[in-house]
Short mmCIF file of C-alpha atoms and ligand atoms in Angstrom, two decimals:
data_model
loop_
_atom_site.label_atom_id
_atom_site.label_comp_id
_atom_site.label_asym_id
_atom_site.label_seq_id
_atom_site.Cartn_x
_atom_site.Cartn_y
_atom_site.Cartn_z
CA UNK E 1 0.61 -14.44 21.30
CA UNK E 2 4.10 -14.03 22.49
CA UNK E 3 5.98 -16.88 23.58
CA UNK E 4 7.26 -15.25 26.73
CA UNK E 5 10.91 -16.28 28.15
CA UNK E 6 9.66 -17.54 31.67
CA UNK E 7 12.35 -19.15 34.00
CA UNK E 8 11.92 -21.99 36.28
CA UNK E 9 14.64 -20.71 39.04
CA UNK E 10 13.86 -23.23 41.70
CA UNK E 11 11.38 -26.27 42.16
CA UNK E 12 8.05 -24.56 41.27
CA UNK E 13 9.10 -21.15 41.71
CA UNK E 14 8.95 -19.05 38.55
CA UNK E 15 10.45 -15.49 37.45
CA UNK E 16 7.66 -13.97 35.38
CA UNK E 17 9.69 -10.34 35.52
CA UNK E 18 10.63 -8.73 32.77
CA UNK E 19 14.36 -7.32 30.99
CA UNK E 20 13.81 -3.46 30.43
CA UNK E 21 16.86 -3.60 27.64
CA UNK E 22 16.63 0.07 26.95
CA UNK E 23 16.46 1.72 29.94
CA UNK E 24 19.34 4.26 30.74
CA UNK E 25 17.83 6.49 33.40
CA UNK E 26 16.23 5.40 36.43
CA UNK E 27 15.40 8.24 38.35
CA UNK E 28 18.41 9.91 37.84
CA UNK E 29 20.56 7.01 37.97
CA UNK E 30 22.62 6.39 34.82
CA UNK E 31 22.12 2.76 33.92
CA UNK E 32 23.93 1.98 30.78
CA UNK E 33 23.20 -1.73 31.06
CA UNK E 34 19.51 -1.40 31.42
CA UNK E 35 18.10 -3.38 34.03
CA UNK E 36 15.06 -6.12 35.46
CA UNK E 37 12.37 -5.54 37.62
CA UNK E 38 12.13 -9.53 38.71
CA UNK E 39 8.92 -11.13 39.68
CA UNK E 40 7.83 -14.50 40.71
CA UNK E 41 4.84 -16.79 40.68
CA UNK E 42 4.47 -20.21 42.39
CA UNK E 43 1.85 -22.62 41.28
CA UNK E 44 0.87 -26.32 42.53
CA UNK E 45 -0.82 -26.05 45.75
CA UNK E 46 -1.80 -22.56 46.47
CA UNK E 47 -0.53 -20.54 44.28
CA UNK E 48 1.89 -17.49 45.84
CA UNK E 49 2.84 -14.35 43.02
CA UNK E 50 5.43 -11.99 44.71
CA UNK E 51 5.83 -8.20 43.60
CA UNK E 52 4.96 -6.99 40.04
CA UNK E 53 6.60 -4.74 37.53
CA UNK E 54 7.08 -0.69 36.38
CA UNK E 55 3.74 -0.01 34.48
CA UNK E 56 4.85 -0.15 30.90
CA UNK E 57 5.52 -3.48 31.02
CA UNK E 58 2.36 -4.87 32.76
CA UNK E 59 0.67 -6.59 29.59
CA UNK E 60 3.82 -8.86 29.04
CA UNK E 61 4.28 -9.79 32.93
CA UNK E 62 0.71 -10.88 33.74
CA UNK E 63 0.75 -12.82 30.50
CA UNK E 64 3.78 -14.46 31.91
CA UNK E 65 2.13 -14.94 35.21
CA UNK E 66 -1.05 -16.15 33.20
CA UNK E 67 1.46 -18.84 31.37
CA UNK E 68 2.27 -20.38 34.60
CA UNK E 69 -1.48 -20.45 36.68
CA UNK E 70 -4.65 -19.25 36.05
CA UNK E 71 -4.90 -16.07 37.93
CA UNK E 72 -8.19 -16.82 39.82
CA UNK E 73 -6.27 -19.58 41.15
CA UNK E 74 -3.62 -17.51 42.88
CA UNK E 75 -4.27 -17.54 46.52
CA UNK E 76 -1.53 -15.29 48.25
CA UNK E 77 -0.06 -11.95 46.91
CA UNK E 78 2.98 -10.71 48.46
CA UNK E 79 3.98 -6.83 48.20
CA UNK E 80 8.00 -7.13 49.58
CA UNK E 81 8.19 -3.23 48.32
CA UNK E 82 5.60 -0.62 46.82
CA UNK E 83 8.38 1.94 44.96
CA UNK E 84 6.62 2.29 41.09
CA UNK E 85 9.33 -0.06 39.52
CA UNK E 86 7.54 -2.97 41.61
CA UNK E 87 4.18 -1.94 42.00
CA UNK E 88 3.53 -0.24 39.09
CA UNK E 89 1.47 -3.61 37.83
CA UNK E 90 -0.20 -3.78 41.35
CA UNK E 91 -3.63 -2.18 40.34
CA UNK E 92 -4.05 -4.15 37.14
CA UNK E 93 -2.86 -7.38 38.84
CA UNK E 94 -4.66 -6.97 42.10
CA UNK E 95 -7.93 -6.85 40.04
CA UNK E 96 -7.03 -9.86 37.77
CA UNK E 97 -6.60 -11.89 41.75
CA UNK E 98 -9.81 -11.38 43.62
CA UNK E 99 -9.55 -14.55 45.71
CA UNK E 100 -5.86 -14.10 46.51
CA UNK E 101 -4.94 -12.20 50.13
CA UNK E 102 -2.38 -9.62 49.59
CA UNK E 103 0.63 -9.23 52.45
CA UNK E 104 2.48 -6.51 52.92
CA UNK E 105 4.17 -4.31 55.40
CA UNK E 106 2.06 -1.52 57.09
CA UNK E 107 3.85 1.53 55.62
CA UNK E 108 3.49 -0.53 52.42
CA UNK E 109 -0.26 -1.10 52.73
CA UNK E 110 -0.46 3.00 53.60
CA UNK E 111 1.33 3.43 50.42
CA UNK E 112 0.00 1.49 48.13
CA UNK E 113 -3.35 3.35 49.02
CA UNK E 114 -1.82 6.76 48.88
CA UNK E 115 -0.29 5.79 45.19
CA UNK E 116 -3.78 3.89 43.57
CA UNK E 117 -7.36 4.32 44.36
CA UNK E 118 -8.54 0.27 45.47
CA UNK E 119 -10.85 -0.86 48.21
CA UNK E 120 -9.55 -4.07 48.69
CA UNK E 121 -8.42 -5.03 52.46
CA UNK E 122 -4.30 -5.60 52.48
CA UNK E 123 -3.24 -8.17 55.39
CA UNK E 124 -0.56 -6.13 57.55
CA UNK E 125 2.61 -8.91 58.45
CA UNK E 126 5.37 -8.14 60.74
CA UNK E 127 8.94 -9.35 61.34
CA UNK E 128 8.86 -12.81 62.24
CA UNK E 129 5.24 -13.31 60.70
CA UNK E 130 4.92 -16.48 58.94
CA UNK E 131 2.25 -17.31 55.89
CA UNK E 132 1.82 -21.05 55.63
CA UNK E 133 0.46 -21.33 51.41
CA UNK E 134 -0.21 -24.83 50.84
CA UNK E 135 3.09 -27.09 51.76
CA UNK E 136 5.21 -23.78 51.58
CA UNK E 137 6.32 -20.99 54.18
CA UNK E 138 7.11 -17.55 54.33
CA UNK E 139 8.83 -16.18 56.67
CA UNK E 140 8.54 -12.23 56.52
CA UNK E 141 11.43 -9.63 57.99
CA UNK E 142 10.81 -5.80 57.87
CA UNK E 143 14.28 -3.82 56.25
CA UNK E 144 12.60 -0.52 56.62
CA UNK E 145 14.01 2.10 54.72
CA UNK E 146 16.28 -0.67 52.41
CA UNK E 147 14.89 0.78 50.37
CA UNK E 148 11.97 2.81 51.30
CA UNK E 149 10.15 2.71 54.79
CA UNK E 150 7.57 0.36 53.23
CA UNK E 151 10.28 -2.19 52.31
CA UNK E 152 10.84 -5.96 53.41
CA UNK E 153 11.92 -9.14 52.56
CA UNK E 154 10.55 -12.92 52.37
CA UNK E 155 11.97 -16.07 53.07
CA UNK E 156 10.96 -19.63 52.55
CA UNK E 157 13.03 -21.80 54.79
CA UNK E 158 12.15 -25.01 53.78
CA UNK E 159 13.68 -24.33 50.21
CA UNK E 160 16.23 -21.69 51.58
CA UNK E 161 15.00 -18.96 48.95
CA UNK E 162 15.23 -15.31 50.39
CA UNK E 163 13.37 -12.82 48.00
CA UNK E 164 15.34 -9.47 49.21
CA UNK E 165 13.62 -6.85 47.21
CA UNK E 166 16.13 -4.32 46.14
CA UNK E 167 18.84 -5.93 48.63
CA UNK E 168 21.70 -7.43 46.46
CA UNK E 169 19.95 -6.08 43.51
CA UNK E 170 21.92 -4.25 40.14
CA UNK E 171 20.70 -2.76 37.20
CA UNK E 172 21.97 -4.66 34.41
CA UNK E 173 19.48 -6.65 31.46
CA UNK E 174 20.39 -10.01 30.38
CA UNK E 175 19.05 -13.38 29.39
CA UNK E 176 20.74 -14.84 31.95
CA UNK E 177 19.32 -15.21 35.55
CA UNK E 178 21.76 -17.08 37.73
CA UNK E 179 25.47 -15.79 39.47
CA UNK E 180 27.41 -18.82 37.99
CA UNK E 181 26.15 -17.63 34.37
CA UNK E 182 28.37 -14.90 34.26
CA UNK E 183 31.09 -13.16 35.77
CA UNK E 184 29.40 -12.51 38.99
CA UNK E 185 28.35 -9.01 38.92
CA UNK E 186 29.66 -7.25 42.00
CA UNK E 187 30.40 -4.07 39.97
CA UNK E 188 26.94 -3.61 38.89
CA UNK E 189 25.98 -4.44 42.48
CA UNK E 190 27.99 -1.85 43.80
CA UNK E 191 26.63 0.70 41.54
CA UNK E 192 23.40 -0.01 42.45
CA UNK E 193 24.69 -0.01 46.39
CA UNK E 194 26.16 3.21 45.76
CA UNK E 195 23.06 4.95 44.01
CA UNK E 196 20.02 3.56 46.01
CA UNK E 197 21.44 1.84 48.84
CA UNK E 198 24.26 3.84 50.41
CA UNK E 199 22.04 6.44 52.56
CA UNK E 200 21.33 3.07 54.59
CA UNK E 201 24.16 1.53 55.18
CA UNK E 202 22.97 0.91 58.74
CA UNK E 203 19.60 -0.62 58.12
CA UNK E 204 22.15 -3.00 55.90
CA UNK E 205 24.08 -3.99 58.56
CA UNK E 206 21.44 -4.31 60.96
CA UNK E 207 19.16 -6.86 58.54
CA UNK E 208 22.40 -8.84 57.71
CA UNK E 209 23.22 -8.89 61.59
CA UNK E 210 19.66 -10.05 62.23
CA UNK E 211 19.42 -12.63 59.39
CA UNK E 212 21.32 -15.05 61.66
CA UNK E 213 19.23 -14.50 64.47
CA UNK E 214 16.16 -15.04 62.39
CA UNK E 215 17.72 -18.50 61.08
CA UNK E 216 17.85 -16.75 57.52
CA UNK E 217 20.50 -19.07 55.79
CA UNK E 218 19.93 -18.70 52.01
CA UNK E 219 21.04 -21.26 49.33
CA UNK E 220 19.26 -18.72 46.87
CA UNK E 221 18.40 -15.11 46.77
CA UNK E 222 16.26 -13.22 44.30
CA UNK E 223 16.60 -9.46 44.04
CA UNK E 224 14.03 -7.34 42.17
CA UNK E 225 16.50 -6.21 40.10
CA UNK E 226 19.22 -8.36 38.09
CA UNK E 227 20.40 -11.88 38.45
CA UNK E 228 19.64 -14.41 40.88
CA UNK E 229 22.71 -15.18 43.72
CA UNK E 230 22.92 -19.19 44.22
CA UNK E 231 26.80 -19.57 43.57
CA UNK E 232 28.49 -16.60 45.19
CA UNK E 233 25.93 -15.46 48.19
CA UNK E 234 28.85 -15.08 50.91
CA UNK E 235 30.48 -12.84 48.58
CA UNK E 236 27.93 -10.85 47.61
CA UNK E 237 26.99 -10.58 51.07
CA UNK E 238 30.56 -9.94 52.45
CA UNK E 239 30.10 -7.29 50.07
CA UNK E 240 27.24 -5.61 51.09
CA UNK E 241 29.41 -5.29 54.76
CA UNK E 242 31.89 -3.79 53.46
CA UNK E 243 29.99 -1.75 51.25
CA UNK E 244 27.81 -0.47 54.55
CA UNK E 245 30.63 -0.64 57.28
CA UNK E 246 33.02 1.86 54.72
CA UNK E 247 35.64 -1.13 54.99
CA UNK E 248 35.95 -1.17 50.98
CA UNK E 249 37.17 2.74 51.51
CA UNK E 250 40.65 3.45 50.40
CA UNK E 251 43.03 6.02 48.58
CA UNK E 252 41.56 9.72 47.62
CA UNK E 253 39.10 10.54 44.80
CA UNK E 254 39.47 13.93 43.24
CA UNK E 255 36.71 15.20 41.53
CA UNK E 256 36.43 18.73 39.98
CA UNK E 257 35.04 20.35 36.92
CA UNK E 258 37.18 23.46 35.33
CA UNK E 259 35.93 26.65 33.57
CA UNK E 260 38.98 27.66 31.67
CA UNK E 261 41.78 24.97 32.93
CA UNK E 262 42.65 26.58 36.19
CA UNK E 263 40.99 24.22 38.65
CA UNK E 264 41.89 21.61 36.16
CA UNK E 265 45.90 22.45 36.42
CA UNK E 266 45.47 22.07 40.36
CA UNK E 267 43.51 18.86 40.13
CA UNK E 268 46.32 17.37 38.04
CA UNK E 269 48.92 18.41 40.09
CA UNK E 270 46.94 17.08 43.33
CA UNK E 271 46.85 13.78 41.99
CA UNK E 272 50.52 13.57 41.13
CA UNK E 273 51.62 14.48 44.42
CA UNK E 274 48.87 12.24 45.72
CA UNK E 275 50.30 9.58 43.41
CA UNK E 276 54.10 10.18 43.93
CA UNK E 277 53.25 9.38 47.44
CA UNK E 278 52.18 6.12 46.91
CA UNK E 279 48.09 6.88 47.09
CA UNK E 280 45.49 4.82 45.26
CA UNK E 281 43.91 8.09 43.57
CA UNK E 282 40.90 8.22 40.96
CA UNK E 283 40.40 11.27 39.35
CA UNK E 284 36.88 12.34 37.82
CA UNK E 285 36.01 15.29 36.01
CA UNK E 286 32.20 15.67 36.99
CA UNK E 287 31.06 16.56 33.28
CA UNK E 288 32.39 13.88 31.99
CA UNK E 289 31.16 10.68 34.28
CA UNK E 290 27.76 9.94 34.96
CA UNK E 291 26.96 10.72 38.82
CA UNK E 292 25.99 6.99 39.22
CA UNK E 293 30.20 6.36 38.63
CA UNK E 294 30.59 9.46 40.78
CA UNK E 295 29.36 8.26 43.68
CA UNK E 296 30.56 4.91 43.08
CA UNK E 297 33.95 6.00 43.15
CA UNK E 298 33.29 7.71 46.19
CA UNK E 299 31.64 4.27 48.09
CA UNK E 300 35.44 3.12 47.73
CA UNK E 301 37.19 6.36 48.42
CA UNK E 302 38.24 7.04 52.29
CA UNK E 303 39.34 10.71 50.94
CA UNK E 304 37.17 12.87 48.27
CA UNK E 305 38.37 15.93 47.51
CA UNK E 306 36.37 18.48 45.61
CA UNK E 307 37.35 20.62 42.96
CA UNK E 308 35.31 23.72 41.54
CA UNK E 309 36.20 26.97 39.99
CA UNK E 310 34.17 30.29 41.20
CA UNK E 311 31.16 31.96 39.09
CA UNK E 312 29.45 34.76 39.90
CA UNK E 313 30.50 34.60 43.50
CA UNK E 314 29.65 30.94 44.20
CA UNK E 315 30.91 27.63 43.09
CA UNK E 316 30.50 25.87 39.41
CA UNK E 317 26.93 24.33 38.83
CA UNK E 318 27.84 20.96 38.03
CA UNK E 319 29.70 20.47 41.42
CA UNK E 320 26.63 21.97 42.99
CA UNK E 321 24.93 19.37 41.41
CA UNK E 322 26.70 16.75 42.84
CA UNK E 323 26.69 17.78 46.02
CA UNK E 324 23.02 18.16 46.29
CA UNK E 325 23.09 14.27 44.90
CA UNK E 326 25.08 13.69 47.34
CA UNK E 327 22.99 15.63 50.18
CA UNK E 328 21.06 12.08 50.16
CA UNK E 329 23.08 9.95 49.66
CA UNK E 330 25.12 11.16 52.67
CA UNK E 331 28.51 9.22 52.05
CA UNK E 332 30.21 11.52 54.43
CA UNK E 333 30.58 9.45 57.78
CA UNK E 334 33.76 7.99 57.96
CA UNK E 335 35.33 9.37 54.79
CA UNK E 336 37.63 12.37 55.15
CA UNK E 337 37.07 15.83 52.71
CA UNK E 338 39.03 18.61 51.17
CA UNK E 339 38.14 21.22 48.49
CA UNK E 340 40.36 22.99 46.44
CA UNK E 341 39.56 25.68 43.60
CA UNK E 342 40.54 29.08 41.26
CA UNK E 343 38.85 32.38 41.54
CA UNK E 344 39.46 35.58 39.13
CA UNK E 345 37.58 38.21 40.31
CA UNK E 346 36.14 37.60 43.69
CA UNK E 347 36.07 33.95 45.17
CA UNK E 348 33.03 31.70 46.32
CA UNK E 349 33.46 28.58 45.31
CA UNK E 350 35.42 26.67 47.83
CA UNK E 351 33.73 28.86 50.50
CA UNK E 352 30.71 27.23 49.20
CA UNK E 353 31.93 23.70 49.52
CA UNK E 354 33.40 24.44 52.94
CA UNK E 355 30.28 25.41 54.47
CA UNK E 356 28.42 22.69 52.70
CA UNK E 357 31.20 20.15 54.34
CA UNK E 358 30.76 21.69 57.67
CA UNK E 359 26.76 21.90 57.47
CA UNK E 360 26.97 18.49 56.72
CA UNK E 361 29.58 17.06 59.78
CA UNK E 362 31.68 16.20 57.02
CA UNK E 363 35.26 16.02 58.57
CA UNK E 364 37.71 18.26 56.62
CA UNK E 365 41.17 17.36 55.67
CA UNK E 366 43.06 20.44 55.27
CA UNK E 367 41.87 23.73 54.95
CA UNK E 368 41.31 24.58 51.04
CA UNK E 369 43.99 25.92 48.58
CA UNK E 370 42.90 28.50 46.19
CA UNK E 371 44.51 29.96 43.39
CA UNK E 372 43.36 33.41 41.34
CA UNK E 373 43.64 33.20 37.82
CA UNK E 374 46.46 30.43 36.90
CA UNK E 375 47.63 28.29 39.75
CA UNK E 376 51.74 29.31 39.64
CA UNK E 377 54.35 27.66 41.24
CA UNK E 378 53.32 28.88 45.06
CA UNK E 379 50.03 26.93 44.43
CA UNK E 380 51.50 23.72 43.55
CA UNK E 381 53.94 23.64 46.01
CA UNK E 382 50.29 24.25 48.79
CA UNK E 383 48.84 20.96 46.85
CA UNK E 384 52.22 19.36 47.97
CA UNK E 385 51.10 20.35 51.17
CA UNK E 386 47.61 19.29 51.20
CA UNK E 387 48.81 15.84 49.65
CA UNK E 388 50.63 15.45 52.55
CA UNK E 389 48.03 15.93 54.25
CA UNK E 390 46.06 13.53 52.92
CA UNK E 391 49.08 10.62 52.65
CA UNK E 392 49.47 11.23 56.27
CA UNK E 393 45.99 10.55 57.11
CA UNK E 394 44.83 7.95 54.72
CA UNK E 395 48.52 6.93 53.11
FE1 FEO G 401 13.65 -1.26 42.92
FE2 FEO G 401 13.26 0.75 45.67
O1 FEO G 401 12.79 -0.05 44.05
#
């Protein structure tokens, strides 16, 4: 039998998830770090197990969970979120606990009975609900759709422990499980803010304006995913304002693909007359970065300005790709956008991105600057233009 790496993260309270070392796609989401889907058990008095694992690793967590307390003993099972990389155990586990109540939200209870075929009763809890297990409380808070409609969080406020689900979470896998055990990971956290979080930026500032209110204080947080805050939590959480208010969102982003070096040429010159003007200025091209840096870059742009060439009447796939990623993600409130592109034929492409911005209520910069064939000398001197433009608005 394996002897499972089971941490003792705070008196009594145990993380029985599990490191997922080779994962490098999680639903779309580039994660070349891997990642954790964190669980924990609680034993002595009556035993409390919060959230499970993704499926393929359900042998290994409930023989952590089985390391710690006998199963039948556990007497309270708390579901904070029901998206597959949490409750893919919950079947297998729910049968191993038949004298333990299980909590959860009531879009989470409707869930979990839409994803697996059970028969057992789930106890609905609210905001403000309270479980009393033994000597310990938890307090419970709805965060609907942080991250899905289903989602909350639980607090014991005795200890100070807040178990936030995918709130403060990143996908990285490691041995270590606390803050002050690394360099605090606030660029894997913003990643992960970027790719899962950023369509709810105002459920995010909502929970963290009603955490106060609540008399949510934590001196510990536990994500599902990645390490454990104790050492930095008013950064990460000064963070996560930012991150949601689109304070952190400065200088332009230009992002383009080329088909033969036309767009390309204009995207270059863009950013050095973005640059010469004193700009902060990334500049991606979209084949060659992931989308999970993509958008990333974009959570800390206030300007993003889209390059794409013209096929067949309409713009290049791979920036149709992104913006159909970004379609969800919807990082267009309060950032400013621009398109820009090359045509030989007919054009298309940046009439495609304009009515996508528009469709959208994205706010345009500047009208577009095309160029057919090679951008000359009349083209660059537009993209001066445009970058002034863009310095006068965001410079
Ligand atoms: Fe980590 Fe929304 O699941």
């Amino acid at each position: 039998m394996t002897n499972y790496h089971i941490t003792e993260i705070a008196d009594r309270i145990h993380w029985v998830g599990v490191v997922d070392w080779n994962l490098r796609d999680f639903h779309g989401f580039t994660t070349s770090k891997g990642g954790t889907y964190n669980a924990f058990v609680m034993d002595g008095g009556e035993p409390v197990l919060i959230d499970t694992v993704k499926a393929p690793f359900k042998d290994a967590f409930l023989e952590k969970v089985r390391s710690v307390v006998d199963l039948r003993k556990i007497k309270h099972f708390i579901v904070n979120h029901i998206e597959p990389d949490h409750s893919g155990s919950f079947p297998a586990t729910m049968e191993l606990l038949p004298n333990a109540t299980i909590y959860a939200s009531e879009n989470a209870r409707a869930g979990l009975h839409r994803y697996y075929d059970f028969d057992r009763k789930i106890r609905v809890v609210k905001t403000g609900e309270t479980l009393k297990a033994g000597n310990r409380i938890f307090q419970f808070v709805e965060t609907p759709m942080a991250h899905w409609p289903d989602s909350m969080i639980s607090y014991m406020p005795e200890e100070r422990v807040l178990f936030s689900s995918d709130i403060f979470g990143q996908l990285i896998a490691m041995s270590e499980r606390f803050d002050d055990e690394i360099d605090p990971p606030y660029d894997d956290a913003a990643l992960y803010y970027a790719n899962i979080i950023f369509p709810f930026n105002h459920v995010v500032l909502k929970t963290l304006g009603l955490l106060p209110k609540l008399k949510i204080a934590p001196e510990l947080i536990l994500p599902d995913h990645g390490i454990f805050w104790r050492k930095h939590i008013g950064d990460i959480v000064d963070r996560y304002r930012s991150w949601a208010s689109g304070e952190c969102a400065q200088g332009a982003l230009i992002l383009y693909d080329s088909m033969w070096g036309s767009t390309e040429i204009m995207a270059n010159g863009l950013y050095d007359a973005l640059v010469n003007r004193g700009l902060k200025v990334r500049k991606l091209h979209i084949r060659s970065n992931p989308f999970s840096r993509i958008v990333t870059e974009i959570l800390f742009s206030k300007a993003v300005l889209i390059g794409t060439p013209t096929i067949n009447n309409t713009l290049f796939p791979t920036v149709g790709h992104v913006l159909i990623y970004l379609q969800g993600l919807n990082p267009g409130p309060g950032r400013l956008w621009g398109t820009f592109g090359s045509y030989g034929w007919g054009g298309g492409g940046v009439e495609y991105v304009t009515r996508w911005f528009k469709e959208n209520q994205y706010e345009i910069i500047h009208p577009p600057v095309e160029a057919r064939f090679r951008p000359k000398a009349d083209i660059l001197k537009d993209l001066e233009a445009y970058a002034d433009a863009v310095s006068k608005r965001i410079g």
